[in-house]
Short mmCIF file of C-alpha atoms in Angstrom, two decimals:
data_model
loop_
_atom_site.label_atom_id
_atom_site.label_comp_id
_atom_site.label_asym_id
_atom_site.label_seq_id
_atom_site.Cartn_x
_atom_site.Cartn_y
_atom_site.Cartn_z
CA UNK A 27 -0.13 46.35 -51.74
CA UNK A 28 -0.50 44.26 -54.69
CA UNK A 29 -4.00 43.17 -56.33
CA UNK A 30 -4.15 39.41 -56.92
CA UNK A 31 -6.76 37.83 -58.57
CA UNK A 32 -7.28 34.80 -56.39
CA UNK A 33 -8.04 32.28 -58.91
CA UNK A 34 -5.31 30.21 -60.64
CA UNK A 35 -7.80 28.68 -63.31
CA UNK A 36 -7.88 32.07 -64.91
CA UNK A 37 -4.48 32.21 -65.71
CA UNK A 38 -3.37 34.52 -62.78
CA UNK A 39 -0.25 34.06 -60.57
CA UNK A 40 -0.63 32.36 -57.29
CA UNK A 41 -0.24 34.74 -54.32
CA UNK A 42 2.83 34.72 -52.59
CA UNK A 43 3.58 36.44 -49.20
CA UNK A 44 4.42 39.70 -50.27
CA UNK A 45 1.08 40.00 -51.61
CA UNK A 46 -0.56 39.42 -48.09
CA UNK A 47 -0.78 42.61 -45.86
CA UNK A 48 0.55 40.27 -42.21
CA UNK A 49 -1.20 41.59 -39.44
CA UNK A 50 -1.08 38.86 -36.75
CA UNK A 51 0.43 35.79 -36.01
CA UNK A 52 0.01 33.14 -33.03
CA UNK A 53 2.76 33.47 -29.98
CA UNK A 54 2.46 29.85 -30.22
CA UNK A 55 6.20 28.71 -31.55
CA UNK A 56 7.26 25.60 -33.24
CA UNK A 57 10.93 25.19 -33.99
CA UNK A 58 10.95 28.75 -33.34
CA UNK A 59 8.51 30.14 -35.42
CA UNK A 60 4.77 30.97 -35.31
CA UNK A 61 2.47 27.81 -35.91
CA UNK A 62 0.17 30.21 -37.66
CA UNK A 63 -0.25 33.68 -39.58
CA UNK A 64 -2.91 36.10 -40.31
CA UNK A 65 -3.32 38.60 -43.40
CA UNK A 66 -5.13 40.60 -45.88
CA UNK A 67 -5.27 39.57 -49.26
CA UNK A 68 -6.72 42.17 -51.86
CA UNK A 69 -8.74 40.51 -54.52
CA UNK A 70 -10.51 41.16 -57.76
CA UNK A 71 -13.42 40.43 -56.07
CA UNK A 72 -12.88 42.33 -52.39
CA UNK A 73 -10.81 41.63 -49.21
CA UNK A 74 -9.83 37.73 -48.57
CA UNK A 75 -8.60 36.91 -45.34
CA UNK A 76 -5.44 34.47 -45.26
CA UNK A 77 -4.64 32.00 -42.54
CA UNK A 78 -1.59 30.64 -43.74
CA UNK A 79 0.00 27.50 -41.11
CA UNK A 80 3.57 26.06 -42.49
CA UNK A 81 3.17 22.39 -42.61
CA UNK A 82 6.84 21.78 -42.73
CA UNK A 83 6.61 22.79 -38.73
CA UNK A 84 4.35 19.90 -37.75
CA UNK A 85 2.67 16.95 -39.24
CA UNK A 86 -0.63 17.61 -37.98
CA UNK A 87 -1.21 21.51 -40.21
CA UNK A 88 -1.99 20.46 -43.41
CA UNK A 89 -4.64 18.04 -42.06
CA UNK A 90 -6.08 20.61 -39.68
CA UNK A 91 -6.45 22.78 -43.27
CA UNK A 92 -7.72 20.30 -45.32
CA UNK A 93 -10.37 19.44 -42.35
CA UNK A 94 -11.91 23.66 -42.42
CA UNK A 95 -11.79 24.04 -45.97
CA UNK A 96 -13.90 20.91 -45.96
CA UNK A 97 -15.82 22.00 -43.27
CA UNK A 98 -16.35 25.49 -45.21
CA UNK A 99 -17.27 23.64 -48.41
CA UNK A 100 -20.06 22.39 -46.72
CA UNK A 101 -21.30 24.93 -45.13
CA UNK A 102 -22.00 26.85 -48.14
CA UNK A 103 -24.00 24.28 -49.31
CA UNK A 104 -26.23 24.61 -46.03
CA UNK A 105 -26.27 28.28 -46.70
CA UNK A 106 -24.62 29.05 -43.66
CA UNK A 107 -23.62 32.24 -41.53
CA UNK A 108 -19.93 31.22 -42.70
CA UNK A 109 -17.31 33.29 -45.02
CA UNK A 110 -16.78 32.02 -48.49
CA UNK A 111 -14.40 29.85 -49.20
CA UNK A 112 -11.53 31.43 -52.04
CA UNK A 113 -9.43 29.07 -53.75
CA UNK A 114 -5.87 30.44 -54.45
CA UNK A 115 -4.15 27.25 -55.24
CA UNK A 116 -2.36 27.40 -51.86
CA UNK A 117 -2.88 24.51 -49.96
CA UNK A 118 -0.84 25.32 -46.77
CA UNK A 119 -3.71 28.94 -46.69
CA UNK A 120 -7.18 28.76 -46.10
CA UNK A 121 -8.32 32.26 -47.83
CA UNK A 122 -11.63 33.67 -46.99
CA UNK A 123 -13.89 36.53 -48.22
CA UNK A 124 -13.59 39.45 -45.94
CA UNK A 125 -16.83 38.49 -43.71
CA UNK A 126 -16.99 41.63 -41.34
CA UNK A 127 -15.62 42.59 -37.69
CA UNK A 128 -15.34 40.54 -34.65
CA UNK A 129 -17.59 41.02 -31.49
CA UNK A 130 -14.34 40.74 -30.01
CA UNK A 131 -12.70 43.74 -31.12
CA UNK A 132 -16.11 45.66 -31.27
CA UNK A 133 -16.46 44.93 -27.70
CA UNK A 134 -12.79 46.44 -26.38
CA UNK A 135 -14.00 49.59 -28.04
CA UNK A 136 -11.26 49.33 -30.81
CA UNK A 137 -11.38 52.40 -33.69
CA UNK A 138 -11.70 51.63 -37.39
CA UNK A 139 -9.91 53.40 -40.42
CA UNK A 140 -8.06 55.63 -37.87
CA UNK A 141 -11.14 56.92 -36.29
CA UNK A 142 -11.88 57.10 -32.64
CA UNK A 143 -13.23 54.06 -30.96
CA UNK A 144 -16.77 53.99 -31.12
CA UNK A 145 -19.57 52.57 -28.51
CA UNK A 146 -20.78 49.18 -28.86
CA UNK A 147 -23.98 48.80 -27.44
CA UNK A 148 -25.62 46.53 -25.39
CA UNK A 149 -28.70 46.54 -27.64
CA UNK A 150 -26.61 45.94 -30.51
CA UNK A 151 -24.73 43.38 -28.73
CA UNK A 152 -27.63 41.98 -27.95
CA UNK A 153 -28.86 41.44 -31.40
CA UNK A 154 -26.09 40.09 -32.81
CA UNK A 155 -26.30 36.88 -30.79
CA UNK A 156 -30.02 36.94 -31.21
CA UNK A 157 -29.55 37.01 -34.97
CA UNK A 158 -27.03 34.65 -34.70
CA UNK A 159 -28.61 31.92 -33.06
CA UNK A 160 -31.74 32.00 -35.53
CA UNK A 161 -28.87 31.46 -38.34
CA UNK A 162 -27.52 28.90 -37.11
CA UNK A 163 -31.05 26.85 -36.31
CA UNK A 164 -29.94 25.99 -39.84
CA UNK A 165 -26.82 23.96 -38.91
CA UNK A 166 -28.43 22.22 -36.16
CA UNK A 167 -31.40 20.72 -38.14
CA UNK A 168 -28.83 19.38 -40.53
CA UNK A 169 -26.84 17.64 -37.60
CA UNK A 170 -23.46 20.41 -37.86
CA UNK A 171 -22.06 21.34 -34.13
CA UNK A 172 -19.80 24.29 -34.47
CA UNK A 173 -18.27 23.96 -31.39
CA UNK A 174 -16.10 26.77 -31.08
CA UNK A 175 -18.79 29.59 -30.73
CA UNK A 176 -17.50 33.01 -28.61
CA UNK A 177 -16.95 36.73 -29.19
CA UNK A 178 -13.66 36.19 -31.65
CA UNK A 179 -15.40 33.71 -33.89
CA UNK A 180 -18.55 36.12 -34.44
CA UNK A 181 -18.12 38.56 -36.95
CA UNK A 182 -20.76 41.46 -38.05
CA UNK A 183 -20.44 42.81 -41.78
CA UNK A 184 -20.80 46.28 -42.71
CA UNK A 185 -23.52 47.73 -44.83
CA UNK A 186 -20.68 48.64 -47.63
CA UNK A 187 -17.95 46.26 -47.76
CA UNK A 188 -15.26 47.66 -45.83
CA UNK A 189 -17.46 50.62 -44.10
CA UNK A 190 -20.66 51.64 -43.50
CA UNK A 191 -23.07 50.63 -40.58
CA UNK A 192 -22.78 47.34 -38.88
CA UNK A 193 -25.39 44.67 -40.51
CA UNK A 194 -26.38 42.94 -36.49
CA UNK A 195 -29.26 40.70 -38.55
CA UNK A 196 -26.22 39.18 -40.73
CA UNK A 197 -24.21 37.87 -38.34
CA UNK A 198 -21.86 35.37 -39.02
CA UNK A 199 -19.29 32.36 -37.91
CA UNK A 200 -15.41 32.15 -38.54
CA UNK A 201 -13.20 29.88 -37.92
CA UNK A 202 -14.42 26.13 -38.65
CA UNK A 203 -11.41 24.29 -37.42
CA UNK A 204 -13.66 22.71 -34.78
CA UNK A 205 -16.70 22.09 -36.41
CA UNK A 206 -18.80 18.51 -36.61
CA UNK A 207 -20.92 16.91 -39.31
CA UNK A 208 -22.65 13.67 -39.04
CA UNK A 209 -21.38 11.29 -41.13
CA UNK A 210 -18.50 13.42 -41.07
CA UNK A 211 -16.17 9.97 -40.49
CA UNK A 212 -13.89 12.05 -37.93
CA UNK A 213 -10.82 10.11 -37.08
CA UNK A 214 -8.82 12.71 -34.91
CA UNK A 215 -9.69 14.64 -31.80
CA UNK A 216 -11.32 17.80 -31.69
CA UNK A 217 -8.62 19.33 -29.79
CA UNK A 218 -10.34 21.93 -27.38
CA UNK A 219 -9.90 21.92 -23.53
CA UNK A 220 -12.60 19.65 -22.70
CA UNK A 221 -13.41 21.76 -19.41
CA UNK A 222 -13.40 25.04 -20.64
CA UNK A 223 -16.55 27.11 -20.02
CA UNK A 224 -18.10 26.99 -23.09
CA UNK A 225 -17.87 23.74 -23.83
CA UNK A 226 -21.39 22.30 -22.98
CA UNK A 227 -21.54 19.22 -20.15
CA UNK A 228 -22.63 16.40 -22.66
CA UNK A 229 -19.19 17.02 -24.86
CA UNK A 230 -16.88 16.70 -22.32
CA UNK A 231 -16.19 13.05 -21.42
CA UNK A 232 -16.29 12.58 -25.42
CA UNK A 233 -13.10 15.15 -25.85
CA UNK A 234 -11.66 13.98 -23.18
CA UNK A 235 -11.22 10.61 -24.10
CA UNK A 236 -10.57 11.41 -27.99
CA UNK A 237 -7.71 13.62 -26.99
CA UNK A 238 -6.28 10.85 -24.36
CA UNK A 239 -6.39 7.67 -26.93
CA UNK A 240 -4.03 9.53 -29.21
CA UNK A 241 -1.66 10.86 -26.35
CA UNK A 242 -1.38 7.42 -25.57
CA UNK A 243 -1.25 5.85 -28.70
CA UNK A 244 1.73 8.68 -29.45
CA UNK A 245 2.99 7.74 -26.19
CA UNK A 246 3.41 4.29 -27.27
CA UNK A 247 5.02 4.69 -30.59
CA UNK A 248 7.41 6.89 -28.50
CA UNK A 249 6.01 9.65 -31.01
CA UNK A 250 6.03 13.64 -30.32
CA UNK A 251 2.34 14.77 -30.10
CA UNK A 252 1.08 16.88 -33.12
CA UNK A 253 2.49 20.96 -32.17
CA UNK A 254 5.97 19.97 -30.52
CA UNK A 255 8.82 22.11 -31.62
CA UNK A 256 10.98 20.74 -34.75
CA UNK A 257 13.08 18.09 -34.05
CA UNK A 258 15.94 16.64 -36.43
CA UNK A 259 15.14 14.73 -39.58
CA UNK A 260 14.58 11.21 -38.27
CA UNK A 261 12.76 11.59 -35.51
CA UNK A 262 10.42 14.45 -37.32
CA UNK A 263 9.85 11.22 -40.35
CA UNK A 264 8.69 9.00 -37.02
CA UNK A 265 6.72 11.52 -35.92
CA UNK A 266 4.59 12.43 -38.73
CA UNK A 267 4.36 8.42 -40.44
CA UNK A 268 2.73 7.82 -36.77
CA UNK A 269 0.39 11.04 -37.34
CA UNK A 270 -0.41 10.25 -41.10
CA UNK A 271 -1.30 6.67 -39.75
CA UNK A 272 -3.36 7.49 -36.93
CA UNK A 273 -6.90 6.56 -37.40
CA UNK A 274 -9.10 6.03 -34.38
CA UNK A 275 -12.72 6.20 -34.03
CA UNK A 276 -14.04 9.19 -32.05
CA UNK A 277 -16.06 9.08 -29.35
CA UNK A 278 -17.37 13.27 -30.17
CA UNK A 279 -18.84 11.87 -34.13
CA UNK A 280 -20.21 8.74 -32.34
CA UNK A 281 -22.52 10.46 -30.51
CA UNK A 282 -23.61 13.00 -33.33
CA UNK A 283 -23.85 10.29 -35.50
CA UNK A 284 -26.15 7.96 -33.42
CA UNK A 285 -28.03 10.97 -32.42
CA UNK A 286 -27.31 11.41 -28.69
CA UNK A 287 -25.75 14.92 -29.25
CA UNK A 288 -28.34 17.94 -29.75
CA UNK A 289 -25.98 20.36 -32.12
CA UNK A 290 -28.51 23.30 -31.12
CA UNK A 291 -28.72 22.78 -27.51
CA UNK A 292 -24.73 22.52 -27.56
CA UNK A 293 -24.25 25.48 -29.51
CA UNK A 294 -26.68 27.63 -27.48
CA UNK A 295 -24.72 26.45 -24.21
CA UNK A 296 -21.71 28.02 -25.99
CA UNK A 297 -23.16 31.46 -27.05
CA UNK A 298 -24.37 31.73 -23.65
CA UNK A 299 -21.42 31.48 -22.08
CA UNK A 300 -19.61 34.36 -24.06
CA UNK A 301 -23.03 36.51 -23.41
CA UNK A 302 -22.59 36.28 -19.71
CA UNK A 303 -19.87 39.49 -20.28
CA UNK A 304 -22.88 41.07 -21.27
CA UNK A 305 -24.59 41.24 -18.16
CA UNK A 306 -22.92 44.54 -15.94
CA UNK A 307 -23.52 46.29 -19.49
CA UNK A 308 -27.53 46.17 -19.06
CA UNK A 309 -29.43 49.55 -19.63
CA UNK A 310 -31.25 48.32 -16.55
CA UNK A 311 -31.70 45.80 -13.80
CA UNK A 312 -34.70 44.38 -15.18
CA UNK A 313 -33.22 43.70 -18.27
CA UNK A 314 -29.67 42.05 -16.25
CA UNK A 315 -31.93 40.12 -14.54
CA UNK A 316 -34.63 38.92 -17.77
CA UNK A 317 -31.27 38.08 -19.26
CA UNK A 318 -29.91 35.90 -16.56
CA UNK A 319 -33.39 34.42 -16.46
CA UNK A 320 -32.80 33.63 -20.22
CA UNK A 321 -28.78 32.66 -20.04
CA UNK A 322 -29.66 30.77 -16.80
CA UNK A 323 -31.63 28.10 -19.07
CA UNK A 324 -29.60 28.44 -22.05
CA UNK A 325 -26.57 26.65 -19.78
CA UNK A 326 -28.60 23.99 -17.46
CA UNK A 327 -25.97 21.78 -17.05
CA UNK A 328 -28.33 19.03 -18.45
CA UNK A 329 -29.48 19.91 -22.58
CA UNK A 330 -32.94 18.63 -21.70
CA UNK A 331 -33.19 21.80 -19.30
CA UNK A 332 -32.37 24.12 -22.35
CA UNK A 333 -34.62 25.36 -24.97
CA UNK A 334 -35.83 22.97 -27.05
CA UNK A 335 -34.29 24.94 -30.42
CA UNK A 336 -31.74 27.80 -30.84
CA UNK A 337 -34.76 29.31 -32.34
CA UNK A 338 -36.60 29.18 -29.01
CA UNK A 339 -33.19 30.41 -27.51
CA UNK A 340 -32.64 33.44 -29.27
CA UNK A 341 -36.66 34.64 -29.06
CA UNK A 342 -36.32 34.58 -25.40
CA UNK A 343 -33.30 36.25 -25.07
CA UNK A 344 -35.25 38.97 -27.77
CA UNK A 345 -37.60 39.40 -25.11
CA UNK A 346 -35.02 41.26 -23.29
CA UNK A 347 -35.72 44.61 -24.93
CA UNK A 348 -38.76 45.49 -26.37
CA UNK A 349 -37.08 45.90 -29.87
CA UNK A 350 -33.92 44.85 -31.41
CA UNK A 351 -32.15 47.25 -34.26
CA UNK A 352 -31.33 45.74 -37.62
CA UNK A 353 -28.05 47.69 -38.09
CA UNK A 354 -25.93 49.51 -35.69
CA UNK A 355 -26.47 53.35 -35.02
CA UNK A 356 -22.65 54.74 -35.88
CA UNK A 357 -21.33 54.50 -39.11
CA UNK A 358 -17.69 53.02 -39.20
CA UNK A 359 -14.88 54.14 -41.27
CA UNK A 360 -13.36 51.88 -44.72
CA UNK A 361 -12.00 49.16 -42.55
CA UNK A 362 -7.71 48.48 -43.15
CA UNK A 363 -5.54 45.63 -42.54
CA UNK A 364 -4.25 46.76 -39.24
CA UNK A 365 -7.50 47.17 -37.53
CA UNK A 366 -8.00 43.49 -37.61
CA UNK A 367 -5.44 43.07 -35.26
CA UNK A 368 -7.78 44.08 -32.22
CA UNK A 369 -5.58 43.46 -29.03
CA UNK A 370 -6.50 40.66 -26.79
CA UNK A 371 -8.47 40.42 -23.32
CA UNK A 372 -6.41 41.41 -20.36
CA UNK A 373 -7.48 37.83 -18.69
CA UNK A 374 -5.80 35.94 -21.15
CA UNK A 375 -3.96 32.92 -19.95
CA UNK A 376 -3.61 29.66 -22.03
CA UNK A 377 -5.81 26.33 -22.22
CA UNK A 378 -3.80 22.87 -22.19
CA UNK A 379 -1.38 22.18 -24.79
CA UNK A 380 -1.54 19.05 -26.77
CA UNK A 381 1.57 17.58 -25.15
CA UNK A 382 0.08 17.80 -21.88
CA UNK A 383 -2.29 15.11 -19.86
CA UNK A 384 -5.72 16.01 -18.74
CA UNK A 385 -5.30 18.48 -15.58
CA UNK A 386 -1.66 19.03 -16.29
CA UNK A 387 -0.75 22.74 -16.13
CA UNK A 388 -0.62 24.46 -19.37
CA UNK A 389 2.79 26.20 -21.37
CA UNK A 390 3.09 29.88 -21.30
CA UNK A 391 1.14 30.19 -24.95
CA UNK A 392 -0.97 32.75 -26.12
CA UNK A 393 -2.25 34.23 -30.31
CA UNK A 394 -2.86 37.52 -30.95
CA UNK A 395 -6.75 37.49 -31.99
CA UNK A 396 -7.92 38.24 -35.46
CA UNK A 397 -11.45 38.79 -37.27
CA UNK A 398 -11.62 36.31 -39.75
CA UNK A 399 -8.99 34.09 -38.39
CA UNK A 400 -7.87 31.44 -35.68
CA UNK A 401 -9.56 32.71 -32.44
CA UNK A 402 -7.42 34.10 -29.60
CA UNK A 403 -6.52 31.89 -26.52
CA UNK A 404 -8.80 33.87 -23.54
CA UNK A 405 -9.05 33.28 -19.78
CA UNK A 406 -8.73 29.27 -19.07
CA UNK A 407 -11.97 28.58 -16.99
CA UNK A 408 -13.10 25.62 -15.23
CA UNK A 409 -16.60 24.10 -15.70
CA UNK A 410 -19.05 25.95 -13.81
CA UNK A 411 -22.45 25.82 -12.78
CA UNK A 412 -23.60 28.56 -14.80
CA UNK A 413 -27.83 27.79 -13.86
CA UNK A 414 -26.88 28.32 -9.84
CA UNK A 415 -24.59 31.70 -10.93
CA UNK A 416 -27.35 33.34 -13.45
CA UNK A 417 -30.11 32.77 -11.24
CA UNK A 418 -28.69 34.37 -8.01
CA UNK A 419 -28.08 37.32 -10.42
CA UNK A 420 -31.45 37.30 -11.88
CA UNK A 421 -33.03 37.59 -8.25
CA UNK A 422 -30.27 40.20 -6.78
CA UNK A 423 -31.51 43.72 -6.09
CA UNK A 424 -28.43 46.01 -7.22
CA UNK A 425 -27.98 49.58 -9.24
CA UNK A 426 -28.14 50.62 -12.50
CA UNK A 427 -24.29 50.84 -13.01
CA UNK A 428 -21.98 47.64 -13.26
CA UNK A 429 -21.04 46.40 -10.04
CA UNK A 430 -17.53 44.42 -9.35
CA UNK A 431 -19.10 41.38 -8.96
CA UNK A 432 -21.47 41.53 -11.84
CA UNK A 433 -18.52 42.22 -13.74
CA UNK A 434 -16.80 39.22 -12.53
CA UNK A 435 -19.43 36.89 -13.46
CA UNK A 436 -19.15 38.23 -16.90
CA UNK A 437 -15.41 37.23 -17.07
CA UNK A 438 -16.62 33.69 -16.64
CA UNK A 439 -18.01 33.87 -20.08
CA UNK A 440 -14.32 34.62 -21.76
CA UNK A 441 -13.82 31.12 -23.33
CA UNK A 442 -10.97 29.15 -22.83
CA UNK A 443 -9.23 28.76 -26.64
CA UNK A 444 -7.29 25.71 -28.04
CA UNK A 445 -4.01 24.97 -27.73
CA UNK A 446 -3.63 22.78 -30.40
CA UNK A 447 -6.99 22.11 -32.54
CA UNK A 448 -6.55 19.09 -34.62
CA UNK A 449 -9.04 17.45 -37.54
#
């Protein structure tokens, strides 16, 4: 593979594709090919992560780009749990410093650098989140919502680079396509199923009616919505003048601006949700059910009922064990391109699709998840009362192994992913 010094100022070449190792691109096709790719860029300065999307597929990429590296700009200067931004003079990438390996693929038990697949535990598991949350108290005090928060997105770095031990007290966010700022003068929808799990009660009506005021205002201009497959030279020049012109005020930054969203309270909704597949993998009931007592509170369906703080959040769900570790116990091999591509959760079905009305059934659409890259489409699930579900489970008398429906409830927490995220 070829080394590539990433920055153009210093009189280096700008990367091309045959200097990206390609390990995963979305199933989602547009005129044919994949709306977006996934790679691993060698670097003067380390691993870079590349997600590359072609904007001559679909007026709404380069926008969606120019919204994350935005989004990642500012996050450094919050000093968040988010990979560094790496500028490679390619405006249709966003290239990223290799920031570690997702829950995700830590979770399905995947191998690293060709050795067997090692045990994730739940006390490691466990910490993650918990270290997670306290990073991210950060964010919310400076009025960011990351809204797309679940297993794919959180990434744990190793203690050397590419190997070593797993650092659970550094854990960190990817994938910033859906992330708020106030003041952040948003003028397109957040495009996330607005009744997914994770997606806390007080966002919903807000997505809901951003995403429907452009479908109709498309629907007016007799315009293809942002993600439709190619179509011929005319119609594709309608299409994206209508998309470049499109500038509507959004319900979603209304409320974070005038203060009637609580970023925390939203987020720790979210990370609740994907910890409820953590619940069969207890080392005992009493910790299942001091969890469920915790994850019970974190999703009250009203964000008055949750902790006040993801601060207050993640020290109650510390109080599950009596100690959390720092780093994990195995030691994983130099990490290689190919072991990014972890493979995806067996529920996977796929959320609504930009083109479709609210309730409408969804295309057959799925991306092959990545560390480091666009998250993978999992199991499309329905607003639930999670409060009423954690709560029965927190008072049940069962064994010490998983039971079925334990195990069921913790498929509730696989997030529904985006069909078509827009900025």
């Amino acid at each position: 593979m070829n080394k590539v010094n990433p920055s153009p100022a210093a009189g280096t070449s700008i990367p091309g594709d045959d200097d990206v190792h390609w390990f995963g691109a979305s199933r989602r096709l547009v005129g044919g090919k994949p709306d977006s790719r996934y790679g691993w860029l060698d670097t003067a300065q380390g691993p870079a992560i590349v997600k590359a999307l072609d904007p001559s597929l679909s007026a709404h990429a380069a926008t969606l780009l120019q919204h994350e590296r935005a989004m990642l700009r500012r996050l450094r200067q919050l000093d968040a749990p988010a990979p560094a931004l790496v500028e490679v003079g390619r405006p249709d990438w966003i290239v990223t410093r290799f920031a570690g390996l997702s829950l995700q693929c830590l979770e399905q038990g995947a191998g690293f650098g060709g050795r067997p697949a090692r045990r994730f535990p739940f006390a490691e598991r466990l910490a993650a989140w918990v270290h997670l949350l306290r990073r991210l108290q950060g964010l919310a005090d400076s009025g960011v919502l990351a809204i797309d928060i679940y297993h794919a997105n959180v990434v744990l770095p190793l203690t050397e680079g590419c190997l070593g031990q797993l650092r659970l007290h550094e854990a960190a966010l990817i994938d910033h396509a859906h992330t708020l700022d106030v003041g952040m003068h948003m003028r397109r929808p957040v495009w996330l199923d607005h009744g997914m799990a994770r997606i806390a009660p007080e966002l919903r009506a807000a997505l809901q009616d951003d995403q429907q005021a452009l479908i109709d205002s498309f629907r007016a201009a007799h315009a293809d919505l942002p993600g439709a497959s190619a179509v011929p030279g005319a119609r594709d020049e309608h299409n994206r003048r209508v998309w470049a012109e499109y500038d509507a005020p959004q319900q979603l930054q209304r409320l974070l601006d005038a203060g009637d969203l609580n970023p925390g309270r939203a987020m720790q909704f979210a990370a609740a949700t994907g910890m409820a597949r953590m619940l069969g993998l207890a080392d005992s009931r009493q910790q299942a059910q001091a969890l469920a007592r915790v994850l019970a509170r974190m999703t009250a369906p009203a964000a008055a009922d949750r902790y006040a703080t993801l601060t207050a959040a993640a020290d109650a769900l510390a109080g599950v064990l009596p100690a959390l570790p720092l780093v994990s116990q195995h030691r994983y091999a130099p990490v290689q391109p190919h072991d990014l591509a972890c493979g995806a959760d067996a529920s996977q079905t796929p959320a609504v699709s930009a083109g479709a009305t609210a309730g409408a059934p969804a295309p057959d659409i799925s991306v092959t998840p990545v560390p480091g890259a666009a998250p993978a489409l999992d199991a499309r699930e329905r607003a639930t009362d999670f409060t009423t579900q954690f709560t029965s489970l927190a008072s049940a008398a069962g064994a010490h192994a998983p039971m079925r429906w334990i195990c069921a409830l913790a498929a509730i927490g696989a997030a529904a992913g985006a069909a078509w995220p827009l900025a």
